[in-house]
Short mmCIF file of C-alpha atoms in Angstrom, two decimals:
data_model
loop_
_atom_site.label_atom_id
_atom_site.label_comp_id
_atom_site.label_asym_id
_atom_site.label_seq_id
_atom_site.Cartn_x
_atom_site.Cartn_y
_atom_site.Cartn_z
CA UNK A 197 0.00 0.00 0.00
CA UNK A 198 2.82 2.36 0.89
CA UNK A 199 4.59 1.56 -2.39
CA UNK A 200 1.45 2.33 -4.38
CA UNK A 201 0.92 5.59 -2.51
CA UNK A 202 4.55 6.58 -3.09
CA UNK A 203 4.27 5.81 -6.82
CA UNK A 204 1.05 7.80 -7.14
CA UNK A 205 2.64 10.77 -5.37
CA UNK A 206 5.65 10.59 -7.72
CA UNK A 207 3.38 10.61 -10.77
CA UNK A 208 1.42 13.59 -9.45
CA UNK A 209 4.61 15.55 -8.76
CA UNK A 210 5.84 14.78 -12.26
CA UNK A 211 2.64 15.99 -13.91
CA UNK A 212 2.55 19.15 -11.77
CA UNK A 213 6.15 19.90 -12.73
CA UNK A 214 5.63 19.13 -16.42
CA UNK A 215 2.40 21.08 -16.87
CA UNK A 216 3.88 24.64 -16.81
CA UNK A 217 6.58 23.55 -19.26
CA UNK A 218 4.00 22.26 -21.74
CA UNK A 219 1.64 25.25 -21.57
CA UNK A 220 3.12 26.90 -24.71
CA UNK A 221 2.57 23.60 -26.52
CA UNK A 222 -1.04 23.54 -25.32
CA UNK A 223 -1.62 26.98 -26.84
CA UNK A 224 -0.06 25.95 -30.14
CA UNK A 225 -1.74 22.56 -30.30
CA UNK A 226 -5.14 24.02 -29.47
CA UNK A 227 -5.06 26.13 -32.62
CA UNK A 228 -3.05 23.69 -34.72
CA UNK A 229 -5.19 20.70 -33.77
CA UNK A 230 -8.34 22.75 -34.33
CA UNK A 231 -7.03 23.72 -37.76
CA UNK A 232 -6.50 20.06 -38.58
CA UNK A 233 -10.00 19.12 -37.38
CA UNK A 234 -11.53 21.90 -39.47
CA UNK A 235 -9.41 20.89 -42.45
CA UNK A 236 -10.63 17.28 -42.25
CA UNK A 237 -14.20 18.44 -41.90
CA UNK A 238 -13.85 20.56 -45.05
CA UNK A 239 -13.18 17.34 -46.98
CA UNK A 240 -16.32 15.71 -45.60
CA UNK A 241 -14.83 13.48 -42.90
CA UNK A 242 -16.84 12.63 -39.80
CA UNK A 243 -15.33 14.22 -36.63
CA UNK A 244 -14.46 10.75 -35.37
CA UNK A 245 -11.87 10.31 -38.15
CA UNK A 246 -9.54 13.20 -37.23
CA UNK A 247 -9.93 12.52 -33.49
CA UNK A 248 -8.91 8.86 -33.89
CA UNK A 249 -6.06 9.80 -36.22
CA UNK A 250 -4.72 12.27 -33.69
CA UNK A 251 -5.07 9.77 -30.85
CA UNK A 252 -3.50 6.81 -32.65
CA UNK A 253 -1.24 8.25 -35.36
CA UNK A 254 -0.24 11.58 -33.77
CA UNK A 255 1.88 12.62 -36.74
CA UNK A 256 1.31 16.37 -36.94
CA UNK A 257 2.22 17.55 -40.42
CA UNK A 258 1.73 14.05 -41.86
CA UNK A 259 -1.89 14.13 -40.77
CA UNK A 260 -2.42 17.21 -42.96
CA UNK A 261 -0.72 15.41 -45.86
CA UNK A 262 -2.83 12.29 -45.18
CA UNK A 263 -5.98 14.20 -46.14
CA UNK A 264 -4.88 14.33 -49.78
CA UNK A 265 -3.80 10.67 -49.61
CA UNK A 266 -7.19 9.60 -48.27
CA UNK A 267 -9.11 11.57 -50.87
CA UNK A 268 -6.85 10.67 -53.81
CA UNK A 269 -6.36 7.43 -55.78
CA UNK A 270 -5.39 4.30 -53.84
CA UNK A 271 -1.57 4.28 -53.75
CA UNK A 272 -0.16 2.43 -50.71
CA UNK A 273 3.46 2.60 -51.89
CA UNK A 274 3.17 6.30 -52.54
CA UNK A 275 1.62 6.80 -49.12
CA UNK A 276 4.45 4.80 -47.52
CA UNK A 277 7.13 6.83 -49.26
CA UNK A 278 5.43 10.13 -48.46
CA UNK A 279 5.08 9.17 -44.78
CA UNK A 280 8.75 8.19 -44.61
CA UNK A 281 9.79 11.42 -46.29
CA UNK A 282 7.69 13.70 -44.09
CA UNK A 283 8.37 11.96 -40.77
CA UNK A 284 11.91 10.70 -41.37
CA UNK A 285 13.18 13.22 -38.82
CA UNK A 286 11.62 11.08 -36.08
CA UNK A 287 14.19 8.38 -36.79
CA UNK A 288 16.87 10.83 -35.73
CA UNK A 289 14.80 11.97 -32.76
CA UNK A 290 14.55 8.36 -31.60
CA UNK A 291 18.28 7.76 -31.89
CA UNK A 292 18.98 10.97 -29.99
CA UNK A 293 16.65 9.96 -27.15
CA UNK A 294 17.86 6.38 -26.67
CA UNK A 295 20.20 7.34 -23.84
CA UNK A 296 17.71 9.78 -22.36
CA UNK A 297 14.97 7.13 -22.22
CA UNK A 298 17.22 4.41 -20.85
CA UNK A 299 15.79 2.87 -17.68
CA UNK A 300 12.22 4.04 -18.28
CA UNK A 301 10.89 0.47 -18.37
CA UNK A 302 7.59 -0.15 -20.13
CA UNK A 303 7.04 3.59 -20.39
CA UNK A 304 9.62 3.62 -23.18
CA UNK A 305 7.09 2.11 -25.62
CA UNK A 306 4.76 5.08 -25.19
CA UNK A 307 7.61 7.59 -24.99
CA UNK A 308 9.09 6.51 -28.31
CA UNK A 309 5.83 6.00 -30.19
CA UNK A 310 4.45 9.42 -29.23
CA UNK A 311 7.69 11.37 -29.57
CA UNK A 312 6.69 14.55 -31.39
CA UNK A 313 8.81 17.56 -32.35
CA UNK A 314 7.52 19.50 -29.36
CA UNK A 315 8.00 16.64 -26.89
CA UNK A 316 11.51 16.05 -28.21
CA UNK A 317 12.27 19.75 -27.78
CA UNK A 318 11.23 19.69 -24.12
CA UNK A 319 12.55 16.28 -23.05
CA UNK A 320 15.86 16.62 -24.86
CA UNK A 321 16.81 19.66 -22.78
CA UNK A 322 14.68 18.89 -19.72
CA UNK A 323 15.80 20.32 -16.38
CA UNK A 324 13.88 18.10 -13.99
CA UNK A 325 13.07 19.92 -10.71
CA UNK A 326 14.52 18.46 -7.50
CA UNK A 327 12.36 15.77 -5.95
CA UNK A 328 10.72 14.86 -9.26
CA UNK A 329 11.33 11.49 -10.92
CA UNK A 330 12.92 12.13 -14.33
CA UNK A 331 11.30 9.19 -16.11
CA UNK A 332 7.83 10.15 -14.92
CA UNK A 333 8.52 13.78 -15.81
CA UNK A 334 9.32 12.89 -19.43
CA UNK A 335 6.32 10.57 -19.51
CA UNK A 336 4.10 13.38 -18.22
CA UNK A 337 5.39 15.77 -20.91
CA UNK A 338 4.59 13.18 -23.57
CA UNK A 339 1.10 12.43 -22.23
CA UNK A 340 0.18 16.09 -21.85
CA UNK A 341 1.34 17.06 -25.34
CA UNK A 342 -0.51 14.08 -26.81
CA UNK A 343 -3.68 15.05 -24.93
CA UNK A 344 -3.39 18.67 -26.12
CA UNK A 345 -3.22 17.54 -29.75
CA UNK A 346 -6.24 15.25 -29.44
CA UNK A 347 -8.21 17.93 -27.60
CA UNK A 348 -7.40 20.59 -30.19
CA UNK A 349 -8.38 18.22 -32.98
CA UNK A 350 -11.69 17.42 -31.28
CA UNK A 351 -12.46 21.14 -30.88
CA UNK A 352 -11.80 21.78 -34.57
CA UNK A 353 -13.63 18.67 -35.77
CA UNK A 354 -16.78 19.56 -33.83
CA UNK A 355 -16.57 23.29 -34.59
CA UNK A 356 -16.11 22.52 -38.28
CA UNK A 357 -19.47 20.76 -38.29
CA UNK A 358 -21.19 23.75 -36.74
CA UNK A 359 -19.54 26.64 -38.60
CA UNK A 360 -18.27 26.95 -42.18
CA UNK A 361 -14.62 28.07 -42.40
CA UNK A 362 -12.38 29.18 -45.25
CA UNK A 363 -9.63 26.53 -45.06
CA UNK A 364 -7.26 27.79 -47.75
CA UNK A 365 -3.75 28.06 -46.29
CA UNK A 366 -4.79 26.77 -42.87
CA UNK A 367 -2.04 24.11 -42.94
CA UNK A 368 0.55 26.89 -42.58
CA UNK A 369 -0.05 26.87 -38.83
CA UNK A 370 2.31 23.85 -38.63
CA UNK A 371 5.15 25.93 -40.10
CA UNK A 372 4.38 28.75 -37.69
CA UNK A 373 4.51 26.39 -34.70
CA UNK A 374 7.89 24.98 -35.77
CA UNK A 375 9.25 28.52 -36.01
CA UNK A 376 8.04 29.36 -32.51
CA UNK A 377 9.63 26.18 -31.11
CA UNK A 378 12.94 27.01 -32.80
CA UNK A 379 12.96 30.55 -31.44
CA UNK A 380 12.17 29.28 -27.94
CA UNK A 381 15.06 26.82 -28.12
CA UNK A 382 17.35 29.57 -29.43
CA UNK A 383 16.53 31.68 -26.38
CA UNK A 384 17.36 28.82 -24.01
CA UNK A 385 20.72 27.97 -25.60
CA UNK A 386 23.98 29.34 -24.25
CA UNK A 387 25.73 28.34 -27.48
CA UNK A 388 23.94 28.50 -30.82
CA UNK A 389 26.33 26.24 -32.75
CA UNK A 390 23.93 23.27 -32.89
CA UNK A 391 21.09 25.48 -34.12
CA UNK A 392 23.31 27.13 -36.71
CA UNK A 393 24.39 23.70 -37.98
CA UNK A 394 20.73 22.83 -38.43
CA UNK A 395 19.97 26.10 -40.23
CA UNK A 396 22.94 25.93 -42.59
CA UNK A 397 22.39 22.25 -43.41
CA UNK A 398 18.71 22.86 -44.13
CA UNK A 399 19.33 25.90 -46.35
CA UNK A 400 22.08 24.06 -48.24
CA UNK A 401 19.95 20.96 -48.86
CA UNK A 402 16.94 23.08 -49.79
CA UNK A 403 19.04 24.78 -52.47
CA UNK A 404 20.53 21.50 -53.72
CA UNK A 405 17.57 19.10 -53.56
CA UNK A 406 14.50 21.34 -53.66
CA UNK A 407 11.52 21.68 -51.33
CA UNK A 408 10.26 18.12 -51.84
CA UNK A 409 13.50 16.24 -51.10
CA UNK A 410 15.59 18.30 -48.68
CA UNK A 411 14.43 16.79 -45.35
CA UNK A 412 16.32 13.48 -45.39
CA UNK A 413 19.71 14.79 -46.56
CA UNK A 414 19.56 17.78 -44.20
CA UNK A 415 18.74 15.53 -41.23
CA UNK A 416 21.57 13.20 -42.21
CA UNK A 417 24.08 16.07 -42.38
CA UNK A 418 22.89 17.42 -39.03
CA UNK A 419 23.20 13.99 -37.41
CA UNK A 420 26.72 13.43 -38.75
CA UNK A 421 28.03 16.89 -37.84
CA UNK A 422 26.52 16.94 -34.34
CA UNK A 423 27.75 13.40 -33.68
CA UNK A 424 31.30 14.30 -34.71
CA UNK A 425 31.40 17.52 -32.71
CA UNK A 426 29.08 16.52 -29.87
CA UNK A 427 31.81 16.54 -27.20
CA UNK A 428 33.10 19.97 -28.17
CA UNK A 429 29.62 21.54 -28.32
CA UNK A 430 28.52 20.05 -25.00
CA UNK A 431 31.81 21.14 -23.40
CA UNK A 432 31.31 24.74 -24.53
CA UNK A 433 27.73 24.75 -23.27
CA UNK A 434 28.86 23.38 -19.90
CA UNK A 435 31.48 26.11 -19.58
CA UNK A 436 28.92 28.77 -20.49
#
């Protein structure tokens, strides 16, 4: 009984500590998820479809792309390639978080499956408050962000049934959210070398490979460069 009580108290402390950190994500996901729900509704989908997709798939930008895949000709190989192309960055996220998620037990399954850009951003640089279990803290961040996305989607899916919206360009909210996350990370950094590597690699690959094919090569360059110079960058940040 005492063990159970202790575990429950640890979970509560973790969620209380994680909640303020995830509030900016809640604001973004409320509007972004609502935009996705409205977008799905504009194509005639029942509200249950976007809600279930957000709960089970939780793929952000890929969910916007999936609308055209669902309404277009049946092309499973094309859908597979497009999904890999759009969400390939999560392969690198997963590799980066292997050490961070070590020792999380069964929670690792949920942590890895629902690792979004925003969750990665928070958990990768998490400063866990004293007295809070780190594994439960990262789990709480993941659960909260997932819940925000589903809630935002549900709001948009239901609202889209009640009110008619002009949906042209609404998918741009994903780009806007990524920009906000990047700027927030930039403010937190003591050294901007890692961010500059990401910017330069992305711009270079965008110029070389074009808008449709730059994600994979840019992520590969970023992974290689940061792996080679990881010790030096982390040492400079520690000194700062």
